[in-house]
PDB file of C-alpha atoms in Angstrom:
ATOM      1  CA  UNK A   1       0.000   0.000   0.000  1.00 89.00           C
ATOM      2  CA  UNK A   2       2.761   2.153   0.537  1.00 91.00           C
ATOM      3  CA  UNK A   3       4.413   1.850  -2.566  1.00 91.00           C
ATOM      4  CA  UNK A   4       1.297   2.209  -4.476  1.00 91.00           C
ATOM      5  CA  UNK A   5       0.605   5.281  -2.426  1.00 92.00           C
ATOM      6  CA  UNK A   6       4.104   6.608  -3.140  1.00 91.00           C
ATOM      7  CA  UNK A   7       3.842   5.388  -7.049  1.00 91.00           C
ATOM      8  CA  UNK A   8       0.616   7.481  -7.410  1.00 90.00           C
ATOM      9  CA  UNK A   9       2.719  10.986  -6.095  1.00 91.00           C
ATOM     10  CA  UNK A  10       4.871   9.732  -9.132  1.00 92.00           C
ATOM     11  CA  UNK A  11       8.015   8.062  -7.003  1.00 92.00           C
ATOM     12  CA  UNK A  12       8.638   4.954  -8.508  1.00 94.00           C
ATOM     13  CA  UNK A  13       9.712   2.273  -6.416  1.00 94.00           C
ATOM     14  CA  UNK A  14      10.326  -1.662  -5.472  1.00 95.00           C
ATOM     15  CA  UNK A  15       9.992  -3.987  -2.286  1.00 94.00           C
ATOM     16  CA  UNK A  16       9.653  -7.906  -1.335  1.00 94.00           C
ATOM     17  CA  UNK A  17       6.949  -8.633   0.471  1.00 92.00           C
ATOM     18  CA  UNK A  18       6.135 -12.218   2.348  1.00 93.00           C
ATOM     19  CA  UNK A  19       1.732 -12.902   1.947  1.00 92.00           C
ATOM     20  CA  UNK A  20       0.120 -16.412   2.789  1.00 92.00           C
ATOM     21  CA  UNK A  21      -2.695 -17.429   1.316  1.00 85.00           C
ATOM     22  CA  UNK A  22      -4.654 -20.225   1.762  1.00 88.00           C
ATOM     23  CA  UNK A  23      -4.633 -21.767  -1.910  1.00 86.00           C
ATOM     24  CA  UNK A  24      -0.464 -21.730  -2.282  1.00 84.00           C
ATOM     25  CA  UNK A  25       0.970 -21.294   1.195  1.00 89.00           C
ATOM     26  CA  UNK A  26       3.716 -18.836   1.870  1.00 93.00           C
ATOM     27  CA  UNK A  27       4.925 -16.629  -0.758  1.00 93.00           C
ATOM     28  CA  UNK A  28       8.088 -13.957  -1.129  1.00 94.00           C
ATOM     29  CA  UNK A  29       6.581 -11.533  -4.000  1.00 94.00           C
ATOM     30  CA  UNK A  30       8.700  -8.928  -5.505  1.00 95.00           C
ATOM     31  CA  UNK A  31       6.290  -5.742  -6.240  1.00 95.00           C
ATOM     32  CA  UNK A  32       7.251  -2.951  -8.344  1.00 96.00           C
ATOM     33  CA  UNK A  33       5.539   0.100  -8.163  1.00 95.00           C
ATOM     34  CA  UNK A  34       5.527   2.570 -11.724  1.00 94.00           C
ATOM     35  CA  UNK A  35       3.582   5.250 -11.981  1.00 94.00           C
ATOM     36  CA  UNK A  36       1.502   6.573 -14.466  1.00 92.00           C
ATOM     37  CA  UNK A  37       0.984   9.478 -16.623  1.00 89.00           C
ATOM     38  CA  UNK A  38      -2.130  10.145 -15.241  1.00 89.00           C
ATOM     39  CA  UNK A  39      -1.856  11.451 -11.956  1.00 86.00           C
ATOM     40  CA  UNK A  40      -3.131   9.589  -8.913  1.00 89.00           C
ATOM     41  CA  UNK A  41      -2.614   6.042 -11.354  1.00 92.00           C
ATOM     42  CA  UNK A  42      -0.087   3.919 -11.233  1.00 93.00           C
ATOM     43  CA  UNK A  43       0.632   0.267 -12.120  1.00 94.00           C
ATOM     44  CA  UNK A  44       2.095  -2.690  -9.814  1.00 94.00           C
ATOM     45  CA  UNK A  45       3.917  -5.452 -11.101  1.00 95.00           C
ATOM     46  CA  UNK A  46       3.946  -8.747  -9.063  1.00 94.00           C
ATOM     47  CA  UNK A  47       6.709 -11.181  -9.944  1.00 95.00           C
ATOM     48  CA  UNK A  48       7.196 -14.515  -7.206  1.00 93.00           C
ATOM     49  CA  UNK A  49      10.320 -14.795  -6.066  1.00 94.00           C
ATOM     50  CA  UNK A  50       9.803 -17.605  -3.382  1.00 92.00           C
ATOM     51  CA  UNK A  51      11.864 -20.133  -5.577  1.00 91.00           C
ATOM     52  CA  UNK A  52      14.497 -17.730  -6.446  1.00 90.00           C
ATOM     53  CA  UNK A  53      14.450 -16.697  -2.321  1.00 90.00           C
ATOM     54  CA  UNK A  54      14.894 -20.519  -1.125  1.00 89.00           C
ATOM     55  CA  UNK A  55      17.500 -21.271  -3.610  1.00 86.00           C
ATOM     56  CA  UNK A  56      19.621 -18.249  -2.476  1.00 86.00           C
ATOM     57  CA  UNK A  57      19.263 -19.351   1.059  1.00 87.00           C
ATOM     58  CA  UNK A  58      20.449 -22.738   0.394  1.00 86.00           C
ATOM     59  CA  UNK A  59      23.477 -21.491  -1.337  1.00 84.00           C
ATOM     60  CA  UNK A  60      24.293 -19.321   2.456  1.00 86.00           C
ATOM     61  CA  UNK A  61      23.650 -22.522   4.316  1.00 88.00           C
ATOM     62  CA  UNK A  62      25.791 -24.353   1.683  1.00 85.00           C
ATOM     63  CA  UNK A  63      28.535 -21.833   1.780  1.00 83.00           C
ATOM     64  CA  UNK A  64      28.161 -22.000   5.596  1.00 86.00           C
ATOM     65  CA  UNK A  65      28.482 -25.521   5.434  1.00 86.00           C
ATOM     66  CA  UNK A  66      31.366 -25.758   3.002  1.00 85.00           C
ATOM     67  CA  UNK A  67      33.528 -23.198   4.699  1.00 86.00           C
ATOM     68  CA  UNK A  68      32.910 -24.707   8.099  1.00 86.00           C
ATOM     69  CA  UNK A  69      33.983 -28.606   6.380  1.00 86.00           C
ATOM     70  CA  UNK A  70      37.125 -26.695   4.756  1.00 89.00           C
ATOM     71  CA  UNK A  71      37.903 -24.666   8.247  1.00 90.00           C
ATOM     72  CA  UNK A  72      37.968 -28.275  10.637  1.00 89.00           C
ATOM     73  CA  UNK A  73      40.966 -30.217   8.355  1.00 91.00           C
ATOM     74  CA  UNK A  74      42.786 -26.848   8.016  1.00 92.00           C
ATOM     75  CA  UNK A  75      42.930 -26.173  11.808  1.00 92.00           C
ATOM     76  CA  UNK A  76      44.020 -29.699  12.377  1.00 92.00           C
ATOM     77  CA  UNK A  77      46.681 -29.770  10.033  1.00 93.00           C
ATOM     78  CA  UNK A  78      48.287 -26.124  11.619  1.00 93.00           C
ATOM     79  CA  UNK A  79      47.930 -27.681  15.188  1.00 92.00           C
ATOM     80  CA  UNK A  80      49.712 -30.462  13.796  1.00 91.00           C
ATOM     81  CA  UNK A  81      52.254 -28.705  11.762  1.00 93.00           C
ATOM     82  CA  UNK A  82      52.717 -26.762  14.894  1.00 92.00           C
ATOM     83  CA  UNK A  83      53.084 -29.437  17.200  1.00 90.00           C
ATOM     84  CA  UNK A  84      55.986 -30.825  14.844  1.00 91.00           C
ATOM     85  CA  UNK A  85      57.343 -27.811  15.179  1.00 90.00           C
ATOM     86  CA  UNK A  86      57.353 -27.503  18.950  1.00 90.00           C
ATOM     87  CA  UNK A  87      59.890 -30.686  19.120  1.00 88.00           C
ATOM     88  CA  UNK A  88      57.703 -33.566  18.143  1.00 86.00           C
ATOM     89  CA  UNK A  89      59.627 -34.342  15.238  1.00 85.00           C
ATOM     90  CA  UNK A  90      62.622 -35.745  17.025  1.00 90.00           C
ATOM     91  CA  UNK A  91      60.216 -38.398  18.016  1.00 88.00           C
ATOM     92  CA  UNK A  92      59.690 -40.975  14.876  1.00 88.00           C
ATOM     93  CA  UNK A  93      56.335 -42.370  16.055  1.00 88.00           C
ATOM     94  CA  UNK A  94      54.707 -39.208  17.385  1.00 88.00           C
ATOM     95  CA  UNK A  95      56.311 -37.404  13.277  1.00 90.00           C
ATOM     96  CA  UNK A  96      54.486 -40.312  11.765  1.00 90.00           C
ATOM     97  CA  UNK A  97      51.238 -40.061  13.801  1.00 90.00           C
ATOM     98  CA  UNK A  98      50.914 -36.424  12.991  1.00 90.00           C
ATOM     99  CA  UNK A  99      52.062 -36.719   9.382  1.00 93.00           C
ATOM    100  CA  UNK A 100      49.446 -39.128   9.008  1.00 92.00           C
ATOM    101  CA  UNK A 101      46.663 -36.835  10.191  1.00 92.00           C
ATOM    102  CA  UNK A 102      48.368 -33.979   8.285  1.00 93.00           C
ATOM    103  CA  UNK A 103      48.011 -36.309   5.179  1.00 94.00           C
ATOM    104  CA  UNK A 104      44.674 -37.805   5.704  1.00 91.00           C
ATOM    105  CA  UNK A 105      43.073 -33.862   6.510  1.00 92.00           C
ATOM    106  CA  UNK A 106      45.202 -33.000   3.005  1.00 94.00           C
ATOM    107  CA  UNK A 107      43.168 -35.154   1.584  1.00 92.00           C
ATOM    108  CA  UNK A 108      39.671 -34.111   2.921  1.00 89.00           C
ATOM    109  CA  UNK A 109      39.985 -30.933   2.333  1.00 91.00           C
ATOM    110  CA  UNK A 110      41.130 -31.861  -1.579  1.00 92.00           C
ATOM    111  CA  UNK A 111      38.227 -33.788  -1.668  1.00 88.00           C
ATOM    112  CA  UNK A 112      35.906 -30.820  -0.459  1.00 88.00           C
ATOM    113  CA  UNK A 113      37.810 -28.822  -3.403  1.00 90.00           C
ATOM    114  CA  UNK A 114      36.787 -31.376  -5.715  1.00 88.00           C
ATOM    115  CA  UNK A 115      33.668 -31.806  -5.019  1.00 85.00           C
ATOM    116  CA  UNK A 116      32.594 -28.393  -4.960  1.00 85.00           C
ATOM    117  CA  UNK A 117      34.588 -28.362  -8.771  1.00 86.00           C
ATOM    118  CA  UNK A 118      32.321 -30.874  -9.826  1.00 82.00           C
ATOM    119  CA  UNK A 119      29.213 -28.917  -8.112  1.00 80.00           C
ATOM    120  CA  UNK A 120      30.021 -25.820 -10.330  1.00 81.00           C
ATOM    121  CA  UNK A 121      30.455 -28.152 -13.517  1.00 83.00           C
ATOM    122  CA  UNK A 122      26.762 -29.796 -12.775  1.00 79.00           C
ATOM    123  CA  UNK A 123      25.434 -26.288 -12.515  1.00 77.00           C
ATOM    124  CA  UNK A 124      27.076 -24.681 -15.459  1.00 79.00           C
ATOM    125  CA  UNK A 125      25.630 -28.004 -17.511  1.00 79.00           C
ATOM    126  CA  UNK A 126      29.217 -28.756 -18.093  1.00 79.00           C
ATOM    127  CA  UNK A 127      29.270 -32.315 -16.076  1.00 73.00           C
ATOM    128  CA  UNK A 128      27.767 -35.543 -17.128  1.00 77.00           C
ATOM    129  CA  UNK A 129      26.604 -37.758 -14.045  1.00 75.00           C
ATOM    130  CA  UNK A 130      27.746 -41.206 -14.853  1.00 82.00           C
ATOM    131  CA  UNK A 131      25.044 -43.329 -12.871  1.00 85.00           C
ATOM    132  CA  UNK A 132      25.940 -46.930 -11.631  1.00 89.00           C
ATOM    133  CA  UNK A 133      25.808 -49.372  -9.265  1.00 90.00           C
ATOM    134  CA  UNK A 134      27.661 -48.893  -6.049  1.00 88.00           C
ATOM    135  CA  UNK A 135      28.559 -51.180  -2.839  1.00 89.00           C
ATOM    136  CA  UNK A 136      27.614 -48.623   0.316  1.00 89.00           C
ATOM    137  CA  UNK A 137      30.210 -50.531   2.759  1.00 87.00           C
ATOM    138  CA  UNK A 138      33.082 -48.104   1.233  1.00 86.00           C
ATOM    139  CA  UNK A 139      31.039 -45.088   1.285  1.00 87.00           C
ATOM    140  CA  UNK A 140      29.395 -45.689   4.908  1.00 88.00           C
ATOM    141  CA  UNK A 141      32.552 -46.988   6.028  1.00 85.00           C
ATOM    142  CA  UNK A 142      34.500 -43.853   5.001  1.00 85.00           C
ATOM    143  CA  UNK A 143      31.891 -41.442   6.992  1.00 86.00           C
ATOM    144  CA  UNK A 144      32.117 -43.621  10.018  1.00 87.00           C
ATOM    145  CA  UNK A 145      36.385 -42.951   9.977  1.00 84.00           C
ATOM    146  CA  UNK A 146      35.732 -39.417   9.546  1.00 81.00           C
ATOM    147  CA  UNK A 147      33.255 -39.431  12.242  1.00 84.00           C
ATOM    148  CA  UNK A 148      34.558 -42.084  15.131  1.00 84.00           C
ATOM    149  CA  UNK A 149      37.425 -39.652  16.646  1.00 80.00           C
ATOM    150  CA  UNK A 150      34.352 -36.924  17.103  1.00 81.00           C
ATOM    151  CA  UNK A 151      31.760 -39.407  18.339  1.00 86.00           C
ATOM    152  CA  UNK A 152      34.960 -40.789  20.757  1.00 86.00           C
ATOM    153  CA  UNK A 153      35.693 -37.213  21.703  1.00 86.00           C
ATOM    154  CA  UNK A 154      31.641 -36.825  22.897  1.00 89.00           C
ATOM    155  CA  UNK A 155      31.529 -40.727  24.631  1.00 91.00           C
ATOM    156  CA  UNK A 156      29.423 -41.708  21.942  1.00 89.00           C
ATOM    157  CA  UNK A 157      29.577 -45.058  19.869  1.00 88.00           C
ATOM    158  CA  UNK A 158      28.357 -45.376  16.081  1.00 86.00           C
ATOM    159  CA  UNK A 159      26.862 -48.470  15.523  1.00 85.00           C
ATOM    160  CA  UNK A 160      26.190 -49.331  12.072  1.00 84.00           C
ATOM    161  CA  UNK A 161      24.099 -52.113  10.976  1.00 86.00           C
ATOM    162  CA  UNK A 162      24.383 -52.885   7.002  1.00 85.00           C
ATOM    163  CA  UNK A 163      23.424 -55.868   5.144  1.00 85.00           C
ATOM    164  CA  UNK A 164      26.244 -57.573   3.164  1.00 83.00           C
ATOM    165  CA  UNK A 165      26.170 -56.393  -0.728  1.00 85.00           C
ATOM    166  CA  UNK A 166      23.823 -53.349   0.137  1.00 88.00           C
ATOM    167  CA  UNK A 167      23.889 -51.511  -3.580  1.00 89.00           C
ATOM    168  CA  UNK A 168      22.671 -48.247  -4.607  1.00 88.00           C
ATOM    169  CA  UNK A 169      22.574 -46.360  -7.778  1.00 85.00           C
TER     170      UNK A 169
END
């Protein structure tokens, strides 16, 4: 109403605006205001936005995500390079143990890179998916090694209970 009232003193203007309705739910609508030739007129142009609106919040929470994923292997591998530095490199065992975790967070976070590579190809068009058949005991098994020194860290155990063979697509 206000930018209708403001359109018809001739100012020209544009604003989102949530509405629910009974028939479609909850809606973002993106209402611009022009105004007319005749004064006192004016026309308003409704254009939905809610898909545009959800998509753009799921690339924040995906961005949020992604940064926070990247963030956890690169902090490890500094307090690791750091403890190295600090003298545990004259001890072979304690070198290999953190090398190890240096190399296996190297990894993660090259993975991350990857993937996210291979997220911008899918939406540019630019990647073909390649569907086929896939054992999950790698897949699950991987999560649960990424998982199990967190889980250890809280006193919790991951149990995981998968039939023998268990394929997806």
């Amino acid at each position: 109403q206000k930018l209708a009232a403001k359109a018809a003193k001739g100012q020209a203007g544009t604003a989102e605006v949530k509405v629910k309705t009974r028939s479609v739910g909850k809606r973002v609508l993106q209402v611009q205001a022009t105004p007319q030739r005749t004064p006192g007129d004016c026309v308003l142009t409704f254009r939905d936005v809610t898909e545009i609106r959800s998509l753009d919040a799921v690339r924040r929470d995906f961005v949020a995500n992604v940064s926070h994923e990247l963030r956890t292997p690169i902090s490890i591998i500094s307090a690791n390079v750091e403890t190295l530095l600090a003298g545990a490199v004259s001890d072979p065992a304690k070198k290999r143990h953190f090398l190890e975790v240096i190399e296996g967070n190297s990894q993660r976070m090259s993975n991350l890179v990857r993937d996210l590579l291979d997220l911008a190809r899918l939406e540019a068009g630019a990647y073909a998916l390649e569907p086929r058949q896939t054992d999950l005991a790698e897949p699950v098994g991987k999560v649960l090694d990424l998982m199990d020194t967190r889980a250890r860290e809280r006193s919790l155990q991951i149990d995981i209970d998968l039939e023998e063979d268990l394929q997806a697509w």
